[in-house]
């Protein structure tokens, strides 16, 4: 797996999307981290996680 294709790892349990990227990320990795964050916001991942936890 090439880390630059994912951009970083999502940190969950927070009130806003956070993507932790590798310190030596190149331009492609940073682009993909931003894209991943955009997708998280667009899909309302934070609210989905919160709602799912509340139902448990």
Short mmCIF file of N, CA and C in Angstrom, two decimals:
data_model
loop_
_atom_site.label_atom_id
_atom_site.label_comp_id
_atom_site.label_asym_id
_atom_site.label_seq_id
_atom_site.Cartn_x
_atom_site.Cartn_y
_atom_site.Cartn_z
N UNK A 1 0.84 -1.18 0.00
CA UNK A 1 0.00 0.00 0.00
C UNK A 1 0.89 1.24 0.00
N UNK A 2 0.57 2.16 -0.87
CA UNK A 2 1.32 3.39 -0.98
C UNK A 2 0.62 4.49 -0.19
N UNK A 3 1.24 4.96 0.88
CA UNK A 3 0.60 5.94 1.76
C UNK A 3 0.19 7.20 1.00
N UNK A 4 0.92 7.54 -0.06
CA UNK A 4 0.60 8.78 -0.77
C UNK A 4 -0.72 8.69 -1.53
N UNK A 5 -1.19 7.47 -1.80
CA UNK A 5 -2.47 7.30 -2.46
C UNK A 5 -3.64 7.53 -1.52
N UNK A 6 -3.41 7.40 -0.21
CA UNK A 6 -4.46 7.61 0.79
C UNK A 6 -4.35 8.98 1.41
N UNK A 7 -3.18 9.52 1.49
CA UNK A 7 -2.97 10.85 2.06
C UNK A 7 -2.72 10.83 3.54
N UNK A 8 -3.40 9.98 4.27
CA UNK A 8 -3.22 9.92 5.71
C UNK A 8 -4.29 9.06 6.34
N UNK A 9 -4.28 9.04 7.65
CA UNK A 9 -5.25 8.25 8.40
C UNK A 9 -6.23 9.17 9.10
N UNK A 10 -7.50 8.80 9.06
CA UNK A 10 -8.51 9.57 9.75
C UNK A 10 -8.45 9.31 11.24
N UNK A 11 -8.56 10.38 12.02
CA UNK A 11 -8.64 10.25 13.47
C UNK A 11 -10.10 10.45 13.85
N UNK A 12 -10.70 9.44 14.45
CA UNK A 12 -12.11 9.50 14.76
C UNK A 12 -12.32 9.71 16.26
N UNK A 13 -13.51 10.14 16.63
CA UNK A 13 -13.80 10.44 18.02
C UNK A 13 -13.64 11.92 18.30
N UNK A 14 -13.44 12.69 17.26
CA UNK A 14 -13.29 14.14 17.38
C UNK A 14 -14.52 14.81 16.78
N UNK A 15 -14.67 16.10 17.02
CA UNK A 15 -15.85 16.82 16.53
C UNK A 15 -15.65 17.41 15.14
N UNK A 16 -14.54 17.14 14.54
CA UNK A 16 -14.25 17.63 13.19
C UNK A 16 -13.36 16.60 12.51
N UNK A 17 -13.42 16.54 11.18
CA UNK A 17 -12.55 15.57 10.50
C UNK A 17 -11.08 15.95 10.64
N UNK A 18 -10.27 14.98 10.98
CA UNK A 18 -8.83 15.20 11.11
C UNK A 18 -8.13 14.08 10.34
N UNK A 19 -7.25 14.46 9.43
CA UNK A 19 -6.45 13.49 8.70
C UNK A 19 -5.00 13.70 9.09
N UNK A 20 -4.38 12.67 9.61
CA UNK A 20 -2.98 12.72 10.03
C UNK A 20 -2.14 12.20 8.87
N UNK A 21 -1.35 13.09 8.29
CA UNK A 21 -0.49 12.72 7.16
C UNK A 21 0.93 12.44 7.66
N UNK A 22 1.67 11.68 6.88
CA UNK A 22 3.06 11.36 7.19
C UNK A 22 3.91 12.63 7.06
N UNK A 23 4.89 12.77 7.89
CA UNK A 23 5.74 13.96 7.88
C UNK A 23 6.51 14.19 6.60
N UNK A 24 6.76 13.13 5.85
CA UNK A 24 7.50 13.29 4.61
C UNK A 24 6.58 13.21 3.39
N UNK A 25 5.32 13.58 3.57
CA UNK A 25 4.35 13.52 2.48
C UNK A 25 4.77 14.40 1.32
N UNK A 26 4.62 13.86 0.11
CA UNK A 26 4.89 14.65 -1.08
C UNK A 26 3.58 15.33 -1.52
N UNK A 27 3.63 16.03 -2.63
CA UNK A 27 2.47 16.78 -3.11
C UNK A 27 1.28 15.87 -3.36
N UNK A 28 1.52 14.68 -3.89
CA UNK A 28 0.44 13.74 -4.15
C UNK A 28 -0.24 13.32 -2.85
N UNK A 29 0.53 13.05 -1.82
CA UNK A 29 -0.04 12.64 -0.53
C UNK A 29 -0.85 13.77 0.10
N UNK A 30 -0.36 14.99 0.02
CA UNK A 30 -1.09 16.13 0.58
C UNK A 30 -2.40 16.33 -0.19
N UNK A 31 -2.33 16.23 -1.51
CA UNK A 31 -3.54 16.34 -2.33
C UNK A 31 -4.56 15.29 -1.90
N UNK A 32 -4.13 14.05 -1.72
CA UNK A 32 -5.04 12.98 -1.34
C UNK A 32 -5.56 13.14 0.09
N UNK A 33 -4.78 13.71 0.97
CA UNK A 33 -5.26 13.99 2.33
C UNK A 33 -6.37 15.03 2.28
N UNK A 34 -6.20 16.06 1.47
CA UNK A 34 -7.24 17.08 1.32
C UNK A 34 -8.49 16.47 0.69
N UNK A 35 -8.30 15.63 -0.32
CA UNK A 35 -9.43 14.97 -0.97
C UNK A 35 -10.17 14.07 0.03
N UNK A 36 -9.43 13.37 0.84
CA UNK A 36 -10.03 12.49 1.85
C UNK A 36 -10.84 13.32 2.85
N UNK A 37 -10.32 14.46 3.27
CA UNK A 37 -11.05 15.33 4.19
C UNK A 37 -12.32 15.85 3.54
N UNK A 38 -12.22 16.26 2.28
CA UNK A 38 -13.40 16.74 1.54
C UNK A 38 -14.47 15.66 1.49
N UNK A 39 -14.06 14.43 1.23
CA UNK A 39 -15.01 13.32 1.17
C UNK A 39 -15.65 13.07 2.53
N UNK A 40 -14.88 13.18 3.59
CA UNK A 40 -15.43 12.99 4.94
C UNK A 40 -16.48 14.04 5.26
N UNK A 41 -16.19 15.29 4.90
CA UNK A 41 -17.15 16.37 5.14
C UNK A 41 -18.39 16.18 4.25
N UNK A 42 -18.18 15.88 2.99
CA UNK A 42 -19.28 15.71 2.06
C UNK A 42 -20.21 14.56 2.42
N UNK A 43 -19.66 13.52 3.03
CA UNK A 43 -20.45 12.36 3.44
C UNK A 43 -20.89 12.42 4.89
N UNK A 44 -20.61 13.54 5.54
CA UNK A 44 -21.02 13.78 6.93
C UNK A 44 -20.62 12.63 7.85
N UNK A 45 -19.37 12.21 7.72
CA UNK A 45 -18.87 11.06 8.47
C UNK A 45 -18.93 11.28 9.98
N UNK A 46 -18.62 12.48 10.44
CA UNK A 46 -18.60 12.75 11.89
C UNK A 46 -19.98 12.54 12.50
N UNK A 47 -21.02 13.09 11.85
CA UNK A 47 -22.38 12.93 12.36
C UNK A 47 -22.83 11.47 12.28
N UNK A 48 -22.44 10.79 11.23
CA UNK A 48 -22.81 9.38 11.08
C UNK A 48 -22.21 8.56 12.21
N UNK A 49 -20.97 8.81 12.55
CA UNK A 49 -20.32 8.08 13.64
C UNK A 49 -21.02 8.41 14.96
N UNK A 50 -21.29 9.69 15.21
CA UNK A 50 -21.94 10.10 16.46
C UNK A 50 -23.31 9.47 16.59
N UNK A 51 -24.09 9.47 15.53
CA UNK A 51 -25.43 8.87 15.57
C UNK A 51 -25.37 7.36 15.80
N UNK A 52 -24.40 6.72 15.17
CA UNK A 52 -24.26 5.28 15.33
C UNK A 52 -23.88 4.92 16.77
N UNK A 53 -23.01 5.70 17.37
CA UNK A 53 -22.60 5.45 18.76
C UNK A 53 -23.77 5.68 19.69
N UNK A 54 -24.56 6.72 19.45
CA UNK A 54 -25.71 7.02 20.31
C UNK A 54 -26.73 5.88 20.29
N UNK A 55 -26.86 5.17 19.18
CA UNK A 55 -27.83 4.09 19.05
C UNK A 55 -27.39 2.84 19.80
N UNK A 56 -26.12 2.75 20.14
CA UNK A 56 -25.59 1.55 20.80
C UNK A 56 -26.00 1.45 22.22
#
